[in-house]
Amino acid sequence: MHYNLKFVCIQNETYRYLGYDPERTQNWDSVDLLFNQLCQELSSKFIPFGYIKTYDLNVQDQAMTIETPMPWQLESQDLKKHFEDCQKVSLIALTLGTEFDDFLAESLQQDAYTKAVMADAMGSAAAEEAANQLSAIVKELAEAQGFNITSRYSPGYGDLPLDKNQNILQSLKDDEPKIKTLESFLLSPRKSITALIGWHQEKDRAWVSANCTSNCQICTFYNCPYRKTKNLKDVN
Ligand code: SF4
């Protein structure tokens, strides 16, 4: 199934991609003005497309198998930890489309370099936000069946190789995703993301997903199975 998502302009994330520093960047007003002008243009022109398919997940000692019609394996130890206790997995993909790449190329051809650089950063931030929108849909689907979800995990994170992009897209092929992999296994169009999201029924883990600040030193969930350091009170 495919989903029409929203192109959302996120100023702080865009500026983070651009490396702007409020204390050192000059002409801040003109940067804001360009962001606002481009936001109107991009959000009315582009619709991110998202795709979701959910399969059973079989976790064994050495590998995990995704039970697609042509089952495939994930050998990643990092992902194995992430998917501990998961019984299902959603494969997701999304893209801003080739039209967005064309928009960037045309801006460069017209020597509108500043516009191209800003639009590129806005596209990266919008793709991440579209992934959040798609994750929220997966969450609803999972909750309707009594499951909670893990955070998403993409090829290229940890020890999960980029070539898994190809497996994910292959498993979504009935929905004809407008995304392909290049020889390097990077995605085309450029503003595209694939990821896996685990489904589990573990209550502690659900609490962590909803509330974790990653600041174990002050966190009062004393029995958290994912605690990395002791609470400061316990140390002193
Ligand atoms: S103990 Fe650490 S990992 Fe667990 S919920 Fe608290 S902050 Fe997150």
Tab-separated table of C-alpha atoms in Angstrom, residues 37-187:
chain	number	residue	atom	x	y	z
A	37	GLN	CA	9.952	31.566	0.486
A	38	LEU	CA	11.220	28.093	-0.359
A	39	CYS	CA	8.944	26.499	2.198
A	40	GLN	CA	5.887	27.843	0.376
A	41	GLU	CA	7.220	26.656	-2.986
A	42	LEU	CA	8.411	23.189	-1.937
A	43	SER	CA	5.475	22.251	0.280
A	44	SER	CA	3.003	23.104	-2.497
A	45	LYS	CA	5.023	21.312	-5.213
A	46	PHE	CA	6.171	18.042	-3.647
A	47	ILE	CA	4.323	15.136	-2.038
A	48	PRO	CA	6.516	12.479	-0.377
A	49	PHE	CA	5.335	8.940	-1.195
A	50	GLY	CA	5.601	6.248	1.468
A	51	TYR	CA	5.312	2.449	1.361
A	52	ILE	CA	4.760	-0.089	4.164
A	53	LYS	CA	4.636	-3.884	4.199
A	54	THR	CA	4.636	-6.007	7.358
A	55	TYR	CA	5.949	-9.564	7.609
A	56	ASP	CA	6.595	-12.157	10.299
A	57	LEU	CA	10.089	-12.033	11.783
A	58	ASN	CA	11.865	-15.208	12.825
A	59	VAL	CA	14.725	-14.504	15.272
A	60	GLN	CA	17.214	-17.383	15.660
A	61	ASP	CA	20.635	-17.618	17.336
A	62	GLN	CA	22.719	-16.566	14.380
A	63	ALA	CA	20.343	-14.704	12.084
A	64	MET	CA	16.903	-13.223	11.687
A	65	THR	CA	14.678	-14.190	8.780
A	66	ILE	CA	12.071	-11.893	7.293
A	67	GLU	CA	9.304	-14.176	6.092
A	68	THR	CA	8.529	-12.505	2.774
A	69	PRO	CA	7.403	-14.775	-0.107
A	70	MET	CA	11.156	-15.096	-0.836
A	71	PRO	CA	12.470	-15.047	2.784
A	72	TRP	CA	15.704	-13.154	3.383
A	73	GLN	CA	18.083	-12.914	6.291
A	74	LEU	CA	19.528	-10.130	8.405
A	75	GLU	CA	22.901	-11.074	9.847
A	76	SER	CA	23.344	-7.795	11.775
A	77	GLN	CA	24.143	-8.246	15.478
A	78	ASP	CA	23.156	-4.618	16.181
A	79	LEU	CA	19.766	-5.139	14.619
A	80	LYS	CA	19.374	-8.441	16.452
A	81	LYS	CA	19.633	-6.526	19.752
A	82	HIS	CA	17.198	-3.903	18.443
A	83	PHE	CA	14.690	-6.568	17.364
A	84	GLU	CA	14.972	-8.698	20.504
A	85	ASP	CA	11.459	-9.962	21.371
A	86	CYS	CA	10.001	-8.796	18.041
A	87	GLN	CA	7.612	-11.095	16.199
A	88	LYS	CA	6.919	-8.955	13.157
A	89	VAL	CA	8.699	-6.315	11.149
A	90	SER	CA	7.422	-3.501	8.932
A	91	LEU	CA	9.551	-2.628	5.923
A	92	ILE	CA	9.120	1.001	4.995
A	93	ALA	CA	10.369	3.231	2.194
A	94	LEU	CA	9.684	6.799	1.189
A	95	THR	CA	10.851	9.303	-1.368
A	96	LEU	CA	10.452	12.933	-2.387
A	97	GLY	CA	10.638	11.667	-5.988
A	98	THR	CA	12.833	12.373	-9.012
A	99	GLU	CA	11.030	15.705	-9.390
A	100	PHE	CA	12.821	16.966	-6.280
A	101	ASP	CA	16.229	15.962	-7.713
A	102	ASP	CA	15.236	17.760	-10.945
A	103	PHE	CA	14.320	20.887	-8.966
A	104	LEU	CA	17.792	20.941	-7.372
A	105	ALA	CA	19.506	20.373	-10.736
A	106	GLU	CA	17.493	23.152	-12.399
A	107	SER	CA	18.342	25.597	-9.595
A	108	LEU	CA	22.034	24.845	-10.121
A	109	GLN	CA	21.703	25.257	-13.886
A	110	GLN	CA	20.192	28.697	-13.250
A	111	ASP	CA	23.181	29.553	-10.993
A	112	ALA	CA	20.792	29.812	-8.017
A	113	TYR	CA	23.343	28.138	-5.742
A	114	THR	CA	22.078	29.459	-2.405
A	115	LYS	CA	18.548	28.372	-3.265
A	116	ALA	CA	19.806	24.901	-4.302
A	117	VAL	CA	21.804	24.429	-1.091
A	118	MET	CA	18.881	25.555	1.092
A	119	ALA	CA	16.395	23.354	-0.838
A	120	ASP	CA	18.752	20.381	-0.540
A	121	ALA	CA	18.870	20.760	3.262
A	122	MET	CA	15.102	21.330	3.452
A	123	GLY	CA	14.602	18.134	1.416
A	124	SER	CA	16.785	16.111	3.805
A	125	ALA	CA	14.832	17.424	6.807
A	126	ALA	CA	11.488	16.844	5.026
A	127	ALA	CA	12.450	13.236	4.165
A	128	GLU	CA	13.255	12.530	7.839
A	129	GLU	CA	9.956	14.108	8.867
A	130	ALA	CA	8.107	12.013	6.253
A	131	ALA	CA	9.783	8.939	7.810
A	132	ASN	CA	8.328	10.063	11.168
A	133	GLN	CA	4.880	10.307	9.562
A	134	LEU	CA	5.255	6.804	8.106
A	135	SER	CA	6.460	5.443	11.474
A	136	ALA	CA	3.327	6.919	13.101
A	137	ILE	CA	1.175	4.984	10.597
A	138	VAL	CA	3.092	1.770	11.407
A	139	LYS	CA	2.492	2.469	15.115
A	140	GLU	CA	-1.266	2.705	14.525
A	141	LEU	CA	-1.274	-0.527	12.486
A	142	ALA	CA	0.722	-2.325	15.201
A	143	GLU	CA	-1.379	-1.018	18.103
A	144	ALA	CA	-4.552	-2.171	16.347
A	145	GLN	CA	-3.153	-5.710	16.629
A	146	GLY	CA	-1.924	-5.338	20.233
A	147	PHE	CA	1.752	-4.640	19.415
A	148	ASN	CA	4.171	-1.839	20.211
A	149	ILE	CA	6.926	-0.799	17.824
A	150	THR	CA	10.667	-0.221	18.012
A	151	SER	CA	12.287	2.884	16.589
A	152	ARG	CA	13.173	2.594	12.895
A	153	TYR	CA	16.497	1.208	11.753
A	154	SER	CA	17.931	1.865	8.284
A	155	PRO	CA	20.555	0.063	6.182
A	156	GLY	CA	23.871	1.796	6.854
A	157	TYR	CA	23.218	2.101	10.621
A	158	GLY	CA	25.535	0.035	12.843
A	159	ASP	CA	26.540	-3.214	11.146
A	160	LEU	CA	23.511	-3.405	8.825
A	161	PRO	CA	24.941	-3.184	5.293
A	162	LEU	CA	23.581	-0.813	2.669
A	163	ASP	CA	22.791	-3.691	0.299
A	164	LYS	CA	19.729	-4.416	2.465
A	165	ASN	CA	18.180	-1.385	0.722
A	166	GLN	CA	17.755	-3.724	-2.233
A	167	ASN	CA	16.032	-6.455	-0.188
A	168	ILE	CA	13.635	-3.937	1.338
A	169	LEU	CA	12.684	-2.468	-2.048
A	170	GLN	CA	12.331	-5.939	-3.552
A	171	SER	CA	9.945	-6.900	-0.721
A	172	LEU	CA	7.857	-3.782	-1.452
A	173	LYS	CA	7.794	-4.355	-5.211
A	174	ASP	CA	4.026	-5.064	-5.431
A	175	ASP	CA	3.493	-1.387	-4.536
A	176	GLU	CA	5.906	-0.322	-7.296
A	177	PRO	CA	7.936	2.076	-5.147
A	178	LYS	CA	9.417	4.957	-7.126
A	179	ILE	CA	12.844	4.195	-5.659
A	180	LYS	CA	15.749	2.106	-6.915
A	181	THR	CA	19.216	1.232	-5.676
A	182	LEU	CA	22.384	2.339	-7.455
A	183	GLU	CA	25.449	0.106	-7.892
A	184	SER	CA	26.722	1.447	-4.570
A	185	PHE	CA	23.373	0.410	-2.984
A	186	LEU	CA	22.619	4.071	-2.234
A	187	LEU	CA	19.069	5.097	-3.093
